[in-house]
PDB file of C-alpha atoms and ligand atoms in Angstrom:
ATOM      1  CA  MET A 736      99.091  96.767  96.803  1.00 95.00           C
ATOM      2  CA  LEU A 737     102.830  97.784  95.486  1.00 98.00           C
ATOM      3  CA  ARG A 738     105.287  96.900  98.603  1.00 98.00           C
ATOM      4  CA  ILE A 739     108.112  99.349  98.407  1.00 99.00           C
ATOM      5  CA  ALA A 740     111.344  99.043 100.326  1.00 99.00           C
ATOM      6  CA  VAL A 741     113.821 102.801 100.616  1.00 99.00           C
ATOM      7  CA  LEU A 742     117.195 103.257 101.037  1.00 98.00           C
ATOM      8  CA  ALA A 743     118.447 106.795 101.366  1.00 98.00           C
ATOM      9  CA  SER A 744     121.003 108.013 103.443  1.00 98.00           C
ATOM     10  CA  GLY A 745     120.114 111.894 103.471  1.00 98.00           C
ATOM     11  CA  ARG A 746     117.482 114.110 103.216  1.00 98.00           C
ATOM     12  CA  GLY A 747     114.857 112.094 102.216  1.00 98.00           C
ATOM     13  CA  SER A 748     112.518 114.572 100.375  1.00 98.00           C
ATOM     14  CA  ASN A 749     111.803 112.108  97.664  1.00 98.00           C
ATOM     15  CA  LEU A 750     110.903 109.965 101.044  1.00 99.00           C
ATOM     16  CA  GLN A 751     108.347 112.083 102.300  1.00 99.00           C
ATOM     17  CA  ALA A 752     106.741 113.261  98.601  1.00 98.00           C
ATOM     18  CA  MET A 753     106.148 109.008  98.593  1.00 99.00           C
ATOM     19  CA  ILE A 754     104.820 109.199 101.841  1.00 99.00           C
ATOM     20  CA  ASP A 755     102.600 112.445 101.693  1.00 98.00           C
ATOM     21  CA  ALA A 756     100.757 110.340  98.209  1.00 98.00           C
ATOM     22  CA  ILE A 757     100.592 107.469 100.394  1.00 98.00           C
ATOM     23  CA  ALA A 758      98.374 109.651 102.750  1.00 98.00           C
ATOM     24  CA  VAL A 759      96.981 111.610 100.142  1.00 98.00           C
ATOM     25  CA  GLY A 760      96.079 107.735  98.632  1.00 98.00           C
ATOM     26  CA  THR A 761      98.169 109.336  94.570  1.00 98.00           C
ATOM     27  CA  LEU A 762      99.444 105.567  95.513  1.00 98.00           C
ATOM     28  CA  ASP A 763      98.391 103.053  96.152  1.00 98.00           C
ATOM     29  CA  ALA A 764     101.499 101.725  97.536  1.00 98.00           C
ATOM     30  CA  ARG A 765     102.691 100.724 100.957  1.00 98.00           C
ATOM     31  CA  ILE A 766     106.126 101.838 101.890  1.00 99.00           C
ATOM     32  CA  THR A 767     107.764  98.305 104.748  1.00 99.00           C
ATOM     33  CA  GLY A 768     110.642  99.669 106.023  1.00 98.00           C
ATOM     34  CA  VAL A 769     112.998 102.420 105.455  1.00 99.00           C
ATOM     35  CA  PHE A 770     116.936 102.534 105.141  1.00 99.00           C
ATOM     36  CA  SER A 771     119.737 103.510 105.863  1.00 98.00           C
ATOM     37  CA  ASP A 772     123.409 103.531 105.575  1.00 98.00           C
ATOM     38  CA  ASN A 773     124.132 106.583 108.102  1.00 98.00           C
ATOM     39  CA  ALA A 774     121.955 106.634 110.988  1.00 98.00           C
ATOM     40  CA  ALA A 775     121.774 110.238 110.952  1.00 98.00           C
ATOM     41  CA  ALA A 776     120.643 111.030 107.630  1.00 98.00           C
ATOM     42  CA  PRO A 777     117.116 113.172 108.335  1.00 98.00           C
ATOM     43  CA  ALA A 778     114.789 110.184 106.275  1.00 98.00           C
ATOM     44  CA  LEU A 779     114.953 107.772 108.955  1.00 98.00           C
ATOM     45  CA  ARG A 780     112.895 110.732 111.285  1.00 98.00           C
ATOM     46  CA  ARG A 781     110.907 111.353 108.522  1.00 98.00           C
ATOM     47  CA  ALA A 782     110.068 107.813 108.544  1.00 98.00           C
ATOM     48  CA  VAL A 783     109.932 107.137 112.838  1.00 98.00           C
ATOM     49  CA  ASP A 784     107.027 110.506 112.561  1.00 98.00           C
ATOM     50  CA  ALA A 785     105.477 108.525 109.550  1.00 98.00           C
ATOM     51  CA  GLY A 786     105.356 105.482 111.582  1.00 98.00           C
ATOM     52  CA  LEU A 787     107.244 103.690 109.465  1.00 98.00           C
ATOM     53  CA  PRO A 788     109.889 100.669 110.378  1.00 98.00           C
ATOM     54  CA  ALA A 789     113.373 102.534 110.063  1.00 98.00           C
ATOM     55  CA  ARG A 790     116.419 100.336 110.279  1.00 98.00           C
ATOM     56  CA  ALA A 791     120.355 102.051 110.303  1.00 98.00           C
ATOM     57  CA  LEU A 792     123.154 100.195 109.259  1.00 98.00           C
ATOM     58  CA  ASP A 793     126.719 101.446 109.649  1.00 98.00           C
ATOM     59  CA  PRO A 794     129.060 100.361 106.956  1.00 98.00           C
ATOM     60  CA  LYS A 795     132.269 100.799 108.661  1.00 97.00           C
ATOM     61  CA  SER A 796     131.931  97.646 110.807  1.00 98.00           C
ATOM     62  CA  PHE A 797     131.643  95.800 108.366  1.00 98.00           C
ATOM     63  CA  ALA A 798     134.567  93.891 106.544  1.00 96.00           C
ATOM     64  CA  LYS A 799     133.785  94.411 102.839  1.00 96.00           C
ATOM     65  CA  ARG A 800     131.097  95.967 101.115  1.00 95.00           C
ATOM     66  CA  SER A 801     129.438  92.794  99.997  1.00 96.00           C
ATOM     67  CA  ALA A 802     129.218  91.817 103.630  1.00 97.00           C
ATOM     68  CA  PHE A 803     127.472  95.058 104.443  1.00 98.00           C
ATOM     69  CA  ASP A 804     124.928  94.981 102.009  1.00 98.00           C
ATOM     70  CA  ALA A 805     124.326  91.017 102.567  1.00 98.00           C
ATOM     71  CA  ALA A 806     123.352  92.070 105.600  1.00 98.00           C
ATOM     72  CA  LEU A 807     121.214  94.902 104.791  1.00 98.00           C
ATOM     73  CA  PHE A 808     119.244  93.060 101.689  1.00 98.00           C
ATOM     74  CA  GLY A 809     118.825  90.253 104.462  1.00 98.00           C
ATOM     75  CA  GLN A 810     116.994  93.211 106.271  1.00 98.00           C
ATOM     76  CA  VAL A 811     115.150  95.359 103.273  1.00 98.00           C
ATOM     77  CA  GLU A 812     113.923  91.120 101.888  1.00 98.00           C
ATOM     78  CA  ALA A 813     112.535  90.473 105.155  1.00 98.00           C
ATOM     79  CA  SER A 814     110.408  93.687 104.771  1.00 98.00           C
ATOM     80  CA  GLN A 815     108.908  91.786 101.607  1.00 98.00           C
ATOM     81  CA  PRO A 816     108.941  94.865  99.255  1.00 98.00           C
ATOM     82  CA  ASP A 817     108.274  94.267  94.963  1.00 98.00           C
ATOM     83  CA  VAL A 818     110.145  97.344  94.730  1.00 98.00           C
ATOM     84  CA  ILE A 819     113.151  98.799  96.274  1.00 99.00           C
ATOM     85  CA  VAL A 820     113.553 102.171  94.822  1.00 99.00           C
ATOM     86  CA  CYS A 821     117.862 104.120  95.897  1.00 98.00           C
ATOM     87  CA  ALA A 822     116.054 107.667  96.731  1.00 98.00           C
ATOM     88  CA  GLY A 823     119.215 109.742  98.589  1.00 98.00           C
ATOM     89  CA  TYR A 824     121.045 106.208  98.791  1.00 98.00           C
ATOM     90  CA  MET A 825     124.371 107.931  97.458  1.00 96.00           C
ATOM     91  CA  ARG A 826     125.934 103.889  98.601  1.00 97.00           C
ATOM     92  CA  LEU A 827     127.165 102.112  95.961  1.00 96.00           C
ATOM     93  CA  ILE A 828     125.883  99.231  95.721  1.00 97.00           C
ATOM     94  CA  SER A 829     128.141  94.974  94.925  1.00 97.00           C
ATOM     95  CA  ALA A 830     127.078  94.385  92.032  1.00 97.00           C
ATOM     96  CA  PRO A 831     125.997  90.863  92.828  1.00 97.00           C
ATOM     97  CA  ALA A 832     123.578  92.663  94.986  1.00 97.00           C
ATOM     98  CA  VAL A 833     122.429  94.567  91.885  1.00 97.00           C
ATOM     99  CA  ARG A 834     121.671  91.456  90.047  1.00 97.00           C
ATOM    100  CA  GLU A 835     120.072  89.314  92.966  1.00 97.00           C
ATOM    101  CA  ARG A 836     117.550  91.732  92.538  1.00 98.00           C
ATOM    102  CA  ARG A 837     117.350  92.845  89.022  1.00 96.00           C
ATOM    103  CA  GLY A 838     114.375  94.584  87.772  1.00 97.00           C
ATOM    104  CA  ARG A 839     113.774  94.612  91.091  1.00 98.00           C
ATOM    105  CA  LEU A 840     116.399  98.027  92.490  1.00 98.00           C
ATOM    106  CA  LEU A 841     115.264 101.231  90.460  1.00 98.00           C
ATOM    107  CA  ASN A 842     117.661 104.463  91.167  1.00 98.00           C
ATOM    108  CA  ILE A 843     116.010 108.914  91.321  1.00 98.00           C
ATOM    109  CA  HIS A 844     119.165 110.444  89.828  1.00 98.00           C
ATOM    110  CA  PRO A 845     119.500 114.027  88.820  1.00 98.00           C
ATOM    111  CA  SER A 846     120.295 114.812  85.635  1.00 98.00           C
ATOM    112  CA  LEU A 847     118.792 113.274  81.962  1.00 98.00           C
ATOM    113  CA  LEU A 848     120.907 110.491  81.538  1.00 98.00           C
ATOM    114  CA  PRO A 849     122.584 108.638  80.407  1.00 98.00           C
ATOM    115  CA  ALA A 850     124.410 112.647  80.792  1.00 98.00           C
ATOM    116  CA  PHE A 851     126.149 113.948  83.636  1.00 98.00           C
ATOM    117  CA  LYS A 852     126.027 110.544  86.100  1.00 98.00           C
ATOM    118  CA  GLY A 853     128.145 110.212  89.786  1.00 97.00           C
ATOM    119  CA  LEU A 854     127.509 113.688  91.896  1.00 97.00           C
ATOM    120  CA  HIS A 855     127.434 117.705  91.960  1.00 98.00           C
ATOM    121  CA  THR A 856     125.193 116.802  88.796  1.00 98.00           C
ATOM    122  CA  HIS A 857     123.788 120.830  88.717  1.00 98.00           C
ATOM    123  CA  ALA A 858     127.845 122.373  88.680  1.00 98.00           C
ATOM    124  CA  GLN A 859     128.190 119.983  85.329  1.00 98.00           C
ATOM    125  CA  ALA A 860     125.749 120.730  83.409  1.00 98.00           C
ATOM    126  CA  LEU A 861     125.709 124.385  84.057  1.00 98.00           C
ATOM    127  CA  ALA A 862     129.971 124.113  83.093  1.00 98.00           C
ATOM    128  CA  ALA A 863     128.529 121.420  80.500  1.00 98.00           C
ATOM    129  CA  GLY A 864     126.432 125.126  78.824  1.00 98.00           C
ATOM    130  CA  VAL A 865     122.994 123.044  78.659  1.00 98.00           C
ATOM    131  CA  HIS A 866     119.918 124.623  78.534  1.00 98.00           C
ATOM    132  CA  GLU A 867     117.591 121.846  79.977  1.00 98.00           C
ATOM    133  CA  HIS A 868     119.062 119.397  82.700  1.00 98.00           C
ATOM    134  CA  GLY A 869     115.721 117.243  84.897  1.00 98.00           C
ATOM    135  CA  ALA A 870     115.926 113.793  87.085  1.00 98.00           C
ATOM    136  CA  SER A 871     115.541 110.381  85.653  1.00 98.00           C
ATOM    137  CA  VAL A 872     114.271 106.883  87.325  1.00 98.00           C
ATOM    138  CA  HIS A 873     116.127 103.804  85.680  1.00 98.00           C
ATOM    139  CA  PHE A 874     116.490 100.790  87.190  1.00 98.00           C
ATOM    140  CA  ILE A 875     119.874  99.684  88.609  1.00 98.00           C
ATOM    141  CA  THR A 876     122.321  97.542  87.193  1.00 96.00           C
ATOM    142  CA  PRO A 877     126.167  97.377  88.398  1.00 94.00           C
ATOM    143  CA  ASP A 878     126.755 100.109  86.004  1.00 94.00           C
ATOM    144  CA  LEU A 879     127.042 103.215  88.305  1.00 93.00           C
ATOM    145  CA  ASP A 880     124.003 105.072  87.402  1.00 95.00           C
ATOM    146  CA  GLY A 881     124.385 103.168  83.771  1.00 95.00           C
ATOM    147  CA  GLY A 882     120.941 101.673  83.855  1.00 97.00           C
ATOM    148  CA  PRO A 883     117.706 101.294  82.056  1.00 98.00           C
ATOM    149  CA  VAL A 884     115.881 105.025  81.586  1.00 98.00           C
ATOM    150  CA  ILE A 885     112.306 103.699  82.251  1.00 98.00           C
ATOM    151  CA  ALA A 886     111.530 107.650  82.907  1.00 98.00           C
ATOM    152  CA  GLN A 887     112.410 111.597  82.720  1.00 98.00           C
ATOM    153  CA  ALA A 888     111.275 115.203  83.798  1.00 98.00           C
ATOM    154  CA  ARG A 889     113.531 117.971  82.335  1.00 98.00           C
ATOM    155  CA  VAL A 890     113.923 121.364  83.114  1.00 98.00           C
ATOM    156  CA  PRO A 891     114.915 124.161  81.879  1.00 98.00           C
ATOM    157  CA  VAL A 892     118.654 125.455  82.866  1.00 98.00           C
ATOM    158  CA  LEU A 893     117.423 129.646  83.665  1.00 98.00           C
ATOM    159  CA  ALA A 894     119.566 132.320  82.550  1.00 96.00           C
ATOM    160  CA  GLY A 895     121.449 133.008  86.397  1.00 96.00           C
ATOM    161  CA  ASP A 896     121.732 130.097  87.364  1.00 98.00           C
ATOM    162  CA  GLN A 897     123.096 128.575  90.563  1.00 98.00           C
ATOM    163  CA  ALA A 898     123.603 124.647  90.832  1.00 98.00           C
ATOM    164  CA  ASP A 899     121.548 125.897  94.256  1.00 98.00           C
ATOM    165  CA  SER A 900     118.712 127.283  92.453  1.00 98.00           C
ATOM    166  CA  LEU A 901     118.268 124.614  89.418  1.00 98.00           C
ATOM    167  CA  SER A 902     118.962 121.913  91.560  1.00 98.00           C
ATOM    168  CA  ARG A 903     116.172 123.136  93.614  1.00 98.00           C
ATOM    169  CA  ARG A 904     113.773 122.740  90.501  1.00 98.00           C
ATOM    170  CA  VAL A 905     114.960 119.975  89.399  1.00 98.00           C
ATOM    171  CA  LEU A 906     113.965 118.858  92.827  1.00 98.00           C
ATOM    172  CA  ALA A 907     110.695 119.633  92.801  1.00 98.00           C
ATOM    173  CA  ARG A 908     109.849 117.604  89.617  1.00 98.00           C
ATOM    174  CA  GLU A 909     111.854 114.818  91.094  1.00 98.00           C
ATOM    175  CA  HIS A 910     109.283 114.457  93.185  1.00 98.00           C
ATOM    176  CA  LEU A 911     106.567 113.744  90.727  1.00 98.00           C
ATOM    177  CA  LEU A 912     108.371 111.772  89.146  1.00 98.00           C
ATOM    178  CA  LEU A 913     108.489 109.365  91.630  1.00 98.00           C
ATOM    179  CA  LEU A 914     105.368 109.040  92.229  1.00 98.00           C
ATOM    180  CA  ALA A 915     104.648 108.919  88.061  1.00 98.00           C
ATOM    181  CA  THR A 916     106.892 106.032  87.614  1.00 98.00           C
ATOM    182  CA  LEU A 917     105.661 104.197  90.485  1.00 98.00           C
ATOM    183  CA  ARG A 918     101.712 104.545  89.403  1.00 98.00           C
ATOM    184  CA  LEU A 919     103.464 102.389  86.709  1.00 98.00           C
ATOM    185  CA  PHE A 920     104.825  99.768  88.808  1.00 98.00           C
ATOM    186  CA  ALA A 921     101.710  99.884  91.047  1.00 98.00           C
ATOM    187  CA  ALA A 922      99.682  99.234  88.094  1.00 98.00           C
ATOM    188  CA  GLY A 923     101.853  96.978  87.165  1.00 98.00           C
ATOM    189  CA  ARG A 924     102.317  98.494  84.310  1.00 98.00           C
ATOM    190  CA  VAL A 925     106.356  98.464  83.814  1.00 98.00           C
ATOM    191  CA  ALA A 926     108.527  94.776  83.643  1.00 97.00           C
ATOM    192  CA  LEU A 927     112.132  94.245  82.523  1.00 97.00           C
ATOM    193  CA  LEU A 928     112.555  92.059  80.548  1.00 95.00           C
ATOM    194  CA  GLY A 929     116.589  91.509  79.277  1.00 90.00           C
ATOM    195  CA  GLU A 930     117.804  94.226  78.548  1.00 89.00           C
ATOM    196  CA  ALA A 931     114.143  95.918  77.484  1.00 96.00           C
ATOM    197  CA  ILE A 932     112.141  97.899  79.269  1.00 98.00           C
ATOM    198  CA  HIS A 933     108.506  97.353  78.456  1.00 98.00           C
ATOM    199  CA  VAL A 934     105.236  99.372  79.449  1.00 98.00           C
ATOM    200  CA  ASP A 935     101.880  97.666  78.731  1.00 97.00           C
ATOM    201  CA  GLY A 936     104.191  95.281  77.256  1.00 97.00           C
ATOM    202  CA  ARG A 937     105.865  96.661  74.707  1.00 97.00           C
ATOM    203  CA  PRO A 938     109.051  97.995  73.955  1.00 98.00           C
ATOM    204  CA  LEU A 939     109.850 100.508  75.399  1.00 98.00           C
ATOM    205  CA  ALA A 940     111.572 102.877  72.783  1.00 96.00           C
ATOM    206  CA  THR A 941     113.240 105.880  74.566  1.00 98.00           C
ATOM    207  CA  PRO A 942     112.448 107.164  78.333  1.00 98.00           C
ATOM    208  CA  LEU A 943     109.291 107.870  79.260  1.00 98.00           C
ATOM    209  CA  GLN A 944     109.160 112.252  79.669  1.00 98.00           C
ATOM    210  CA  LEU A 945     106.434 113.798  82.985  1.00 98.00           C
ATOM    211  CA  ALA A 946     104.676 116.044  80.878  1.00 98.00           C
ATOM    212  CA  ALA A 947     103.059 118.963  82.781  1.00 96.00           C
ATOM    213  CA  ASN A 948     100.155 118.345  83.997  1.00 97.00           C
ATOM    214  CA  ASN A 949     102.150 115.218  86.057  1.00 96.00           C
ATOM    215  CA  ASP A 950     102.029 112.497  83.759  1.00 96.00           C
ATOM    216  CA  PHE A 951     102.941 110.071  80.565  1.00 98.00           C
ATOM    217  CA  PRO A 952     100.825 111.318  78.332  1.00 94.00           C
TER     218      PRO A 952
HETATM  219  C1  GAR B1437     118.536 113.394  95.437  1.00 70.89           C
HETATM  220  O1  GAR B1437     118.363 114.744  93.662  1.00 70.89           O
HETATM  221  C2  GAR B1437     118.303 112.541  94.179  1.00 70.89           C
HETATM  222  O2  GAR B1437     118.203 112.661  93.189  1.00 70.89           O
HETATM  223  C3  GAR B1437     119.875 112.068  94.699  1.00 70.89           C
HETATM  224  O3  GAR B1437     119.221 112.746  95.422  1.00 70.89           O
HETATM  225  C4  GAR B1437     119.433 113.562  96.538  1.00 70.89           C
HETATM  226  C5  GAR B1437     117.798 113.456  97.228  1.00 70.89           C
HETATM  227  O4  GAR B1437     118.041 113.860  97.797  1.00 70.89           O
HETATM  228  N1  GAR B1437     120.457 110.948  93.825  1.00 70.89           N
HETATM  229  C6  GAR B1437     121.813 110.450  93.691  1.00 70.89           C
HETATM  230  O5  GAR B1437     122.673 111.948  93.399  1.00 70.89           O
HETATM  231  C7  GAR B1437     122.230 109.516  93.828  1.00 70.89           C
HETATM  232  N2  GAR B1437     123.158 109.394  92.481  1.00 70.89           N
HETATM  233  P1  GAR B1437     116.818 113.798  99.300  1.00 70.89           P
HETATM  234  O6  GAR B1437     117.208 112.689 100.282  1.00 70.89           O
HETATM  235  O7  GAR B1437     115.668 114.668 100.000  1.00 70.89           O
HETATM  236  O8  GAR B1437     115.663 112.545  98.104  1.00 70.89           O
END
């Protein structure tokens, strides 16, 4: 069974999607713990309510980012995860901590990467006037929001969309995208070999696209 550690800084709706999918049997996995840089994160409450280990570490108690990451990932690895999912984890991870976990660290980002890295992605998409927006699940590398993209969900931008309305529609697809991608991991179908993502033993030329049935074609 796939063992998932979750890093989250805020609301935790992606975490909740994982908890719910595991509960109803649509994701064959176990969450080994939920870890945060924010003791007030609603994600931690969701973890506790689901009976999961929940830990917060305060970055202000550490002199350096690398010391914080060493302490955080010490706790994360003690829970023995196969993969570590950043689900709304809003803190930069130091390059050595990323490199040590190559191929095991995943992030969900609310844009069709490489478009709109960083923050306020929905506002960025509206300002750019694109007709399509969405979300991506990618392997984390030291390059912020720049690691190899495994899968994406596309969402049309509608006339009159505001950042709020667009973000609500993207978030709904984002949850389904994360679950579909984690099912691939649970089935042992994805690996990062060198720079290339492999699915079912073959290199992936372009990211998988979530279809209307909430799975990959
Ligand atoms: C999600 O939209 C996630 O993609 C985004 O933060 C939100 C967290 O929501 N992550 C990033 O922007 C990372 N760069 P959640 O706490 O409800 O899962």
